[in-house]
Amino acid sequence: MKEMRLNNGVMMPSVGFGVYQIAKSETKQAVLQALEVGYRMIDTAASYFNEREVGEAIRESGLPRESVFVTSKLWVQDYEYDDALRAFDRSLSELGLDYIDLYLLHKPYGNYYAAWRALERLHREGRIRAIGVTSFSNERLQDLFLHNAVNQIETHPFQQQQDANAFLKAEGIVHEAWSPFAEGQKGVFVNPVLKDIAAAHGKSVAAVILRWLNQRGVVVIPKSVREDRIRENFNIFDFRLTDAE
Ligand code: NAP
């Protein structure tokens, strides 16, 4: 599965590149590498303070705008209707783009109803191709079902989100995983169970995690600043895990 169809017909790559905690000074180079390797989705946010460098990399890559799926996110301080419209304009100007593919409410706090109405308007106006949320529980998500295409939630081997996955599937909303490697914490890359599975396929633990998520229908956006890892994290379609694995 290399692309997912969102509930409004928009196609979204199932593997993207996350740029959270990549310094401004490193972002352009990392994104250029990712695009070179073949990634066609970049996940940034106003609160990552690197939208400008993401935009520069996309332009410098020479790829047509429509071939790169760009996600950004609205930060909580802008969760009033007019503030949200202004914040969206700022993100667009930082990115140097005239539309965003996927725009998400970054946190389930504050006046997210007002912010959502602003996103719906921007979507209606064609300035965003799809709208969604991140870190929303199933219950809160129910308030914002209409037009909602994606819920980006923390998902990795130590937080598998089985219930949310079933709920989102039933509701036709795409489940996207943030921190698929648990930010590299909890000894994830040396976990014995994951290492055994990786050895059985001649792949890395990272590839096994991403493939496992992908086979569950979950979109992934791993982050790395190292070219070998950026490549490794993209090459997950040449093997298949069994149900037991
Ligand atoms: P992550 O992707 O789970 O893990 C990144 C860590 O793993 C980094 O330390 C990276 O180090 C290391 N790593 C990457 N590939 C590796 C590999 N193949 N082998 C060994 N180590 C590897 O963490 P994340 O950045 O928190 O999550 C990914 C993306 O999700 C973010 O960039 C962001 O776009 C999104 N996100 C969203 C939210 C939200 O609230 N919606 C929250 C968190 C994250 P190096 O860079 O040194 O390789």
mmCIF file of C-alpha atoms and ligand atoms in Angstrom:
data_model
loop_
_atom_site.group_PDB
_atom_site.id
_atom_site.type_symbol
_atom_site.label_atom_id
_atom_site.label_comp_id
_atom_site.label_asym_id
_atom_site.label_seq_id
_atom_site.Cartn_x
_atom_site.Cartn_y
_atom_site.Cartn_z
ATOM 1 C CA MET A 1 0.000 0.000 0.000
ATOM 2 C CA LYS A 2 1.786 3.097 -1.175
ATOM 3 C CA GLU A 3 -1.078 5.575 -1.097
ATOM 4 C CA MET A 4 -4.262 5.908 0.933
ATOM 5 C CA ARG A 5 -7.519 7.347 -0.394
ATOM 6 C CA LEU A 6 -8.928 9.880 2.049
ATOM 7 C CA ASN A 7 -12.692 10.090 2.538
ATOM 8 C CA ASN A 8 -12.860 13.089 0.182
ATOM 9 C CA GLY A 9 -11.036 11.245 -2.619
ATOM 10 C CA VAL A 10 -7.640 12.927 -2.076
ATOM 11 C CA MET A 11 -4.728 10.464 -2.317
ATOM 12 C CA MET A 12 -2.175 10.564 0.535
ATOM 13 C CA PRO A 13 1.194 8.747 0.485
ATOM 14 C CA SER A 14 1.363 6.052 3.172
ATOM 15 C CA VAL A 15 4.990 6.871 4.050
ATOM 16 C CA GLY A 16 6.027 10.442 4.713
ATOM 17 C CA PHE A 17 8.890 12.350 6.282
ATOM 18 C CA GLY A 18 8.461 14.007 9.701
ATOM 19 C CA VAL A 19 10.477 17.121 10.545
ATOM 20 C CA TYR A 20 9.661 17.621 14.233
ATOM 21 C CA GLN A 21 12.822 18.481 16.216
ATOM 22 C CA ILE A 22 14.902 18.978 13.086
ATOM 23 C CA ALA A 23 16.774 22.241 13.561
ATOM 24 C CA LYS A 24 16.078 25.026 11.082
ATOM 25 C CA SER A 25 19.698 24.768 9.937
ATOM 26 C CA GLU A 26 19.321 21.053 9.088
ATOM 27 C CA THR A 27 15.781 20.952 7.742
ATOM 28 C CA LYS A 28 16.344 21.950 4.126
ATOM 29 C CA GLN A 29 19.079 19.361 3.639
ATOM 30 C CA ALA A 30 17.093 16.593 5.338
ATOM 31 C CA VAL A 31 13.966 17.301 3.288
ATOM 32 C CA LEU A 32 15.994 17.469 0.075
ATOM 33 C CA GLN A 33 17.469 14.053 0.911
ATOM 34 C CA ALA A 34 14.046 12.632 1.649
ATOM 35 C CA LEU A 35 12.663 13.915 -1.657
ATOM 36 C CA GLU A 36 15.716 12.511 -3.453
ATOM 37 C CA VAL A 37 15.120 9.090 -1.863
ATOM 38 C CA GLY A 38 11.505 9.187 -3.050
ATOM 39 C CA TYR A 39 9.385 10.477 -0.160
ATOM 40 C CA ARG A 40 6.486 12.538 -1.471
ATOM 41 C CA MET A 41 4.940 13.633 1.811
ATOM 42 C CA ILE A 42 6.430 16.045 4.355
ATOM 43 C CA ASP A 43 4.917 16.535 7.818
ATOM 44 C CA THR A 44 5.637 19.889 9.460
ATOM 45 C CA ALA A 45 3.773 22.307 11.769
ATOM 46 C CA ALA A 46 3.751 25.977 12.707
ATOM 47 C CA SER A 47 5.155 24.974 16.102
ATOM 48 C CA TYR A 48 8.162 23.183 14.531
ATOM 49 C CA PHE A 49 9.478 26.547 13.263
ATOM 50 C CA ASN A 50 10.850 24.992 10.086
ATOM 51 C CA GLU A 51 8.047 25.486 7.547
ATOM 52 C CA ARG A 52 10.176 27.988 5.628
ATOM 53 C CA GLU A 53 13.017 25.467 5.166
ATOM 54 C CA VAL A 54 10.545 22.747 4.126
ATOM 55 C CA GLY A 55 9.201 25.080 1.427
ATOM 56 C CA GLU A 56 12.714 25.955 0.259
ATOM 57 C CA ALA A 57 13.613 22.276 -0.080
ATOM 58 C CA ILE A 58 10.486 21.520 -2.119
ATOM 59 C CA ARG A 59 11.242 24.374 -4.517
ATOM 60 C CA GLU A 60 14.923 23.471 -4.754
ATOM 61 C CA SER A 61 14.079 19.824 -5.503
ATOM 62 C CA GLY A 62 12.533 20.946 -8.775
ATOM 63 C CA LEU A 63 9.600 18.568 -8.231
ATOM 64 C CA PRO A 64 6.206 19.802 -9.413
ATOM 65 C CA ARG A 65 4.231 21.219 -6.463
ATOM 66 C CA GLU A 66 1.362 18.762 -6.977
ATOM 67 C CA SER A 67 3.680 15.749 -6.622
ATOM 68 C CA VAL A 68 4.553 16.577 -2.990
ATOM 69 C CA PHE A 69 1.913 16.172 -0.269
ATOM 70 C CA VAL A 70 2.494 18.821 2.413
ATOM 71 C CA THR A 71 1.011 18.589 5.905
ATOM 72 C CA SER A 72 1.114 21.411 8.428
ATOM 73 C CA LYS A 73 -0.661 22.053 11.722
ATOM 74 C CA LEU A 74 -2.392 24.873 13.556
ATOM 75 C CA TRP A 75 -1.043 25.537 17.040
ATOM 76 C CA VAL A 76 -3.429 25.926 20.019
ATOM 77 C CA GLN A 77 -2.786 29.619 20.613
ATOM 78 C CA ASP A 78 -4.554 30.248 17.297
ATOM 79 C CA TYR A 79 -7.754 28.347 18.103
ATOM 80 C CA GLU A 80 -10.150 31.263 17.576
ATOM 81 C CA TYR A 81 -11.802 31.623 14.183
ATOM 82 C CA ASP A 82 -10.006 34.761 12.952
ATOM 83 C CA ASP A 83 -6.716 33.769 14.592
ATOM 84 C CA ALA A 84 -6.869 30.421 12.806
ATOM 85 C CA LEU A 85 -7.379 32.094 9.416
ATOM 86 C CA ARG A 86 -4.416 34.393 10.074
ATOM 87 C CA ALA A 87 -2.206 31.544 11.316
ATOM 88 C CA PHE A 88 -3.000 29.543 8.189
ATOM 89 C CA ASP A 89 -1.916 32.497 6.027
ATOM 90 C CA ARG A 90 1.328 32.706 8.004
ATOM 91 C CA SER A 91 2.055 29.016 7.467
ATOM 92 C CA LEU A 92 1.315 29.319 3.766
ATOM 93 C CA SER A 93 3.629 32.302 3.502
ATOM 94 C CA GLU A 94 6.409 30.561 5.475
ATOM 95 C CA LEU A 95 6.091 27.516 3.204
ATOM 96 C CA GLY A 96 5.902 29.754 0.128
ATOM 97 C CA LEU A 97 2.962 27.749 -1.186
ATOM 98 C CA ASP A 98 -0.522 28.678 -2.332
ATOM 99 C CA TYR A 99 -2.283 25.662 -0.821
ATOM 100 C CA ILE A 100 -1.609 22.983 1.814
ATOM 101 C CA ASP A 101 -2.552 19.359 1.184
ATOM 102 C CA LEU A 102 -3.428 18.414 4.759
ATOM 103 C CA TYR A 103 -3.925 20.866 7.611
ATOM 104 C CA LEU A 104 -4.442 19.552 11.141
ATOM 105 C CA LEU A 105 -5.537 20.900 14.511
ATOM 106 C CA HIS A 106 -2.376 20.172 16.482
ATOM 107 C CA LYS A 107 -3.918 19.516 19.944
ATOM 108 C CA PRO A 108 -7.341 18.639 21.346
ATOM 109 C CA TYR A 109 -7.452 21.612 23.725
ATOM 110 C CA GLY A 110 -9.103 25.038 23.853
ATOM 111 C CA ASN A 111 -11.658 26.324 21.392
ATOM 112 C CA TYR A 112 -11.064 23.705 18.754
ATOM 113 C CA TYR A 113 -14.654 24.099 17.520
ATOM 114 C CA ALA A 114 -13.921 27.648 16.326
ATOM 115 C CA ALA A 115 -10.619 26.533 14.823
ATOM 116 C CA TRP A 116 -12.351 23.659 13.033
ATOM 117 C CA ARG A 117 -14.908 26.032 11.472
ATOM 118 C CA ALA A 118 -11.996 28.090 10.118
ATOM 119 C CA LEU A 119 -10.414 24.944 8.656
ATOM 120 C CA GLU A 120 -13.739 23.994 7.054
ATOM 121 C CA ARG A 121 -13.914 27.413 5.427
ATOM 122 C CA LEU A 122 -10.334 27.180 4.099
ATOM 123 C CA HIS A 123 -11.129 23.709 2.801
ATOM 124 C CA ARG A 124 -14.301 24.968 1.058
ATOM 125 C CA GLU A 125 -12.244 27.749 -0.521
ATOM 126 C CA GLY A 126 -9.811 25.197 -1.948
ATOM 127 C CA ARG A 127 -6.825 26.438 0.069
ATOM 128 C CA ILE A 128 -6.519 23.103 1.905
ATOM 129 C CA ARG A 129 -7.161 19.781 0.160
ATOM 130 C CA ALA A 130 -7.975 17.830 3.336
ATOM 131 C CA ILE A 131 -8.436 18.683 7.008
ATOM 132 C CA GLY A 132 -7.988 16.635 10.147
ATOM 133 C CA VAL A 133 -6.737 16.585 13.712
ATOM 134 C CA THR A 134 -3.975 15.150 15.837
ATOM 135 C CA SER A 135 -4.035 13.454 19.232
ATOM 136 C CA PHE A 136 -7.838 13.472 19.453
ATOM 137 C CA SER A 137 -9.473 10.693 21.473
ATOM 138 C CA ASN A 138 -12.292 8.797 19.784
ATOM 139 C CA GLU A 139 -14.889 10.655 21.869
ATOM 140 C CA ARG A 140 -13.613 14.130 21.030
ATOM 141 C CA LEU A 141 -13.206 13.199 17.393
ATOM 142 C CA GLN A 142 -16.945 12.511 17.209
ATOM 143 C CA ASP A 143 -17.552 16.238 17.647
ATOM 144 C CA LEU A 144 -15.583 16.940 14.486
ATOM 145 C CA PHE A 145 -16.602 14.128 12.163
ATOM 146 C CA LEU A 146 -17.857 16.240 9.325
ATOM 147 C CA HIS A 147 -15.132 16.704 6.671
ATOM 148 C CA ASN A 148 -12.520 15.078 8.930
ATOM 149 C CA ALA A 149 -10.071 12.985 6.910
ATOM 150 C CA VAL A 150 -7.178 12.151 9.276
ATOM 151 C CA ASN A 151 -6.387 11.670 12.966
ATOM 152 C CA GLN A 152 -2.617 11.722 13.581
ATOM 153 C CA ILE A 153 -1.975 9.994 16.927
ATOM 154 C CA GLU A 154 1.002 8.594 18.820
ATOM 155 C CA THR A 155 1.340 5.009 17.594
ATOM 156 C CA HIS A 156 4.273 2.587 17.973
ATOM 157 C CA PRO A 157 4.946 -0.891 19.391
ATOM 158 C CA PHE A 158 4.529 0.353 22.982
ATOM 159 C CA GLN A 159 1.333 2.267 22.223
ATOM 160 C CA GLN A 160 -0.431 0.302 19.555
ATOM 161 C CA GLN A 161 -3.779 2.143 19.518
ATOM 162 C CA GLN A 162 -5.803 -0.968 18.677
ATOM 163 C CA ASP A 163 -9.125 0.605 19.720
ATOM 164 C CA ALA A 164 -8.486 3.862 17.917
ATOM 165 C CA ASN A 165 -7.405 1.968 14.803
ATOM 166 C CA ALA A 166 -10.675 -0.010 14.704
ATOM 167 C CA PHE A 167 -12.728 3.123 15.446
ATOM 168 C CA LEU A 168 -11.023 5.216 12.765
ATOM 169 C CA LYS A 169 -11.376 2.430 10.184
ATOM 170 C CA ALA A 170 -15.079 2.081 10.949
ATOM 171 C CA GLU A 171 -15.533 5.848 10.560
ATOM 172 C CA GLY A 172 -13.518 6.104 7.345
ATOM 173 C CA ILE A 173 -10.877 8.384 8.888
ATOM 174 C CA VAL A 174 -7.207 7.661 8.149
ATOM 175 C CA HIS A 175 -5.044 6.699 11.127
ATOM 176 C CA GLU A 176 -1.630 8.378 10.889
ATOM 177 C CA ALA A 177 1.124 7.480 13.388
ATOM 178 C CA TRP A 178 3.253 10.120 15.028
ATOM 179 C CA SER A 179 6.514 9.017 16.668
ATOM 180 C CA PRO A 180 6.386 5.552 15.028
ATOM 181 C CA PHE A 181 9.717 4.761 16.758
ATOM 182 C CA ALA A 182 8.608 6.198 20.118
ATOM 183 C CA GLU A 183 11.172 8.933 19.378
ATOM 184 C CA GLY A 184 13.861 6.239 19.644
ATOM 185 C CA GLN A 185 13.129 5.778 23.356
ATOM 186 C CA LYS A 186 12.331 2.680 25.464
ATOM 187 C CA GLY A 187 15.093 0.708 23.772
ATOM 188 C CA VAL A 188 12.899 0.313 20.745
ATOM 189 C CA PHE A 189 15.735 -0.389 18.304
ATOM 190 C CA VAL A 190 17.221 -3.153 20.494
ATOM 191 C CA ASN A 191 13.944 -4.730 21.571
ATOM 192 C CA PRO A 192 14.516 -8.528 21.376
ATOM 193 C CA VAL A 193 11.116 -9.345 19.828
ATOM 194 C CA LEU A 194 11.556 -6.739 17.134
ATOM 195 C CA LYS A 195 15.177 -7.773 16.524
ATOM 196 C CA ASP A 196 14.153 -11.398 15.950
ATOM 197 C CA ILE A 197 11.486 -10.393 13.440
ATOM 198 C CA ALA A 198 13.923 -8.062 11.712
ATOM 199 C CA ALA A 199 16.556 -10.818 11.474
ATOM 200 C CA ALA A 200 14.012 -13.226 9.984
ATOM 201 C CA HIS A 201 13.434 -10.796 7.105
ATOM 202 C CA GLY A 202 16.947 -9.407 6.775
ATOM 203 C CA LYS A 203 15.545 -5.943 7.522
ATOM 204 C CA SER A 204 16.136 -3.372 10.275
ATOM 205 C CA VAL A 205 13.959 -2.963 13.365
ATOM 206 C CA ALA A 206 12.928 0.427 11.978
ATOM 207 C CA ALA A 207 11.678 -1.141 8.745
ATOM 208 C CA VAL A 208 9.766 -3.816 10.684
ATOM 209 C CA ILE A 209 7.963 -1.193 12.772
ATOM 210 C CA LEU A 210 7.003 0.871 9.754
ATOM 211 C CA ARG A 211 5.894 -2.193 7.796
ATOM 212 C CA TRP A 212 3.802 -3.413 10.749
ATOM 213 C CA LEU A 213 2.049 -0.044 10.917
ATOM 214 C CA ASN A 214 1.606 0.063 7.189
ATOM 215 C CA GLN A 215 0.059 -3.418 7.081
ATOM 216 C CA ARG A 216 -2.471 -2.206 9.685
ATOM 217 C CA GLY A 217 -3.444 0.578 7.292
ATOM 218 C CA VAL A 218 -1.606 3.248 9.293
ATOM 219 C CA VAL A 219 0.221 6.114 7.564
ATOM 220 C CA VAL A 220 3.752 6.709 8.913
ATOM 221 C CA ILE A 221 5.980 9.808 9.063
ATOM 222 C CA PRO A 222 9.347 8.740 10.549
ATOM 223 C CA LYS A 223 11.932 11.446 11.247
ATOM 224 C CA SER A 224 15.680 11.173 10.677
ATOM 225 C CA VAL A 225 18.510 13.524 9.812
ATOM 226 C CA ARG A 226 20.754 10.667 8.572
ATOM 227 C CA GLU A 227 20.701 9.778 4.925
ATOM 228 C CA ASP A 228 21.124 6.013 5.472
ATOM 229 C CA ARG A 229 18.154 5.985 7.861
ATOM 230 C CA ILE A 230 16.032 8.229 5.657
ATOM 231 C CA ARG A 231 16.566 5.613 2.932
ATOM 232 C CA GLU A 232 16.009 2.630 5.242
ATOM 233 C CA ASN A 233 12.743 4.102 6.526
ATOM 234 C CA PHE A 234 11.410 4.414 2.989
ATOM 235 C CA ASN A 235 12.242 0.884 1.841
ATOM 236 C CA ILE A 236 9.474 -1.036 3.539
ATOM 237 C CA PHE A 237 7.582 -2.508 0.619
ATOM 238 C CA ASP A 238 9.939 -5.384 -0.337
ATOM 239 C CA PHE A 239 8.829 -7.729 2.473
ATOM 240 C CA ARG A 240 5.654 -8.715 4.306
ATOM 241 C CA LEU A 241 5.111 -9.588 7.976
ATOM 242 C CA THR A 242 2.997 -12.563 8.928
ATOM 243 C CA ASP A 243 -0.036 -12.151 11.189
ATOM 244 C CA ALA A 244 1.877 -13.818 14.024
ATOM 245 C CA GLU A 245 4.752 -11.398 13.664
HETATM 246 P P1 NAP B 1 10.272 9.070 15.550
HETATM 247 O O1 NAP B 1 10.145 9.198 14.078
HETATM 248 O O2 NAP B 1 9.443 8.070 16.281
HETATM 249 O O3 NAP B 1 11.791 8.783 15.959
HETATM 250 C C1 NAP B 1 12.837 9.626 15.573
HETATM 251 C C2 NAP B 1 14.109 9.156 16.269
HETATM 252 O O4 NAP B 1 14.495 7.879 15.754
HETATM 253 C C3 NAP B 1 15.257 10.098 16.069
HETATM 254 O O5 NAP B 1 16.038 10.085 17.237
HETATM 255 C C4 NAP B 1 16.034 9.451 14.904
HETATM 256 O O6 NAP B 1 17.395 9.789 15.003
HETATM 257 C C5 NAP B 1 15.806 7.977 15.171
HETATM 258 N N1 NAP B 1 15.755 7.157 13.938
HETATM 259 C C6 NAP B 1 15.063 7.408 12.807
HETATM 260 N N2 NAP B 1 15.195 6.417 11.920
HETATM 261 C C7 NAP B 1 16.006 5.503 12.483
HETATM 262 C C8 NAP B 1 16.526 4.259 12.041
HETATM 263 N N3 NAP B 1 16.211 3.769 10.839
HETATM 264 N N4 NAP B 1 17.353 3.565 12.885
HETATM 265 C C9 NAP B 1 17.664 4.062 14.108
HETATM 266 N N5 NAP B 1 17.208 5.246 14.572
HETATM 267 C C10 NAP B 1 16.374 5.963 13.769
HETATM 268 O O7 NAP B 1 10.034 10.512 16.267
HETATM 269 P P2 NAP B 1 9.248 11.824 15.964
HETATM 270 O O8 NAP B 1 10.063 12.740 15.139
HETATM 271 O O9 NAP B 1 8.740 12.311 17.262
HETATM 272 O O10 NAP B 1 7.967 11.376 15.099
HETATM 273 C C11 NAP B 1 7.937 11.386 13.686
HETATM 274 C C12 NAP B 1 7.114 12.568 13.158
HETATM 275 O O11 NAP B 1 5.789 12.547 13.695
HETATM 276 C C13 NAP B 1 7.638 13.947 13.616
HETATM 277 O O12 NAP B 1 8.828 14.327 12.947
HETATM 278 C C14 NAP B 1 6.435 14.812 13.345
HETATM 279 O O13 NAP B 1 6.355 15.108 11.975
HETATM 280 C C15 NAP B 1 5.308 13.886 13.794
HETATM 281 N N6 NAP B 1 4.901 14.151 15.205
HETATM 282 C C16 NAP B 1 3.661 14.697 15.421
HETATM 283 C C17 NAP B 1 3.228 14.958 16.711
HETATM 284 C C18 NAP B 1 1.864 15.527 16.923
HETATM 285 O O14 NAP B 1 1.580 16.051 18.003
HETATM 286 N N7 NAP B 1 0.993 15.460 15.940
HETATM 287 C C19 NAP B 1 4.044 14.649 17.804
HETATM 288 C C20 NAP B 1 5.303 14.077 17.569
HETATM 289 C C21 NAP B 1 5.699 13.830 16.252
HETATM 290 P P3 NAP B 1 18.208 10.515 13.776
HETATM 291 O O15 NAP B 1 17.409 11.700 13.331
HETATM 292 O O16 NAP B 1 19.505 10.860 14.408
HETATM 293 O O17 NAP B 1 18.324 9.461 12.700
#
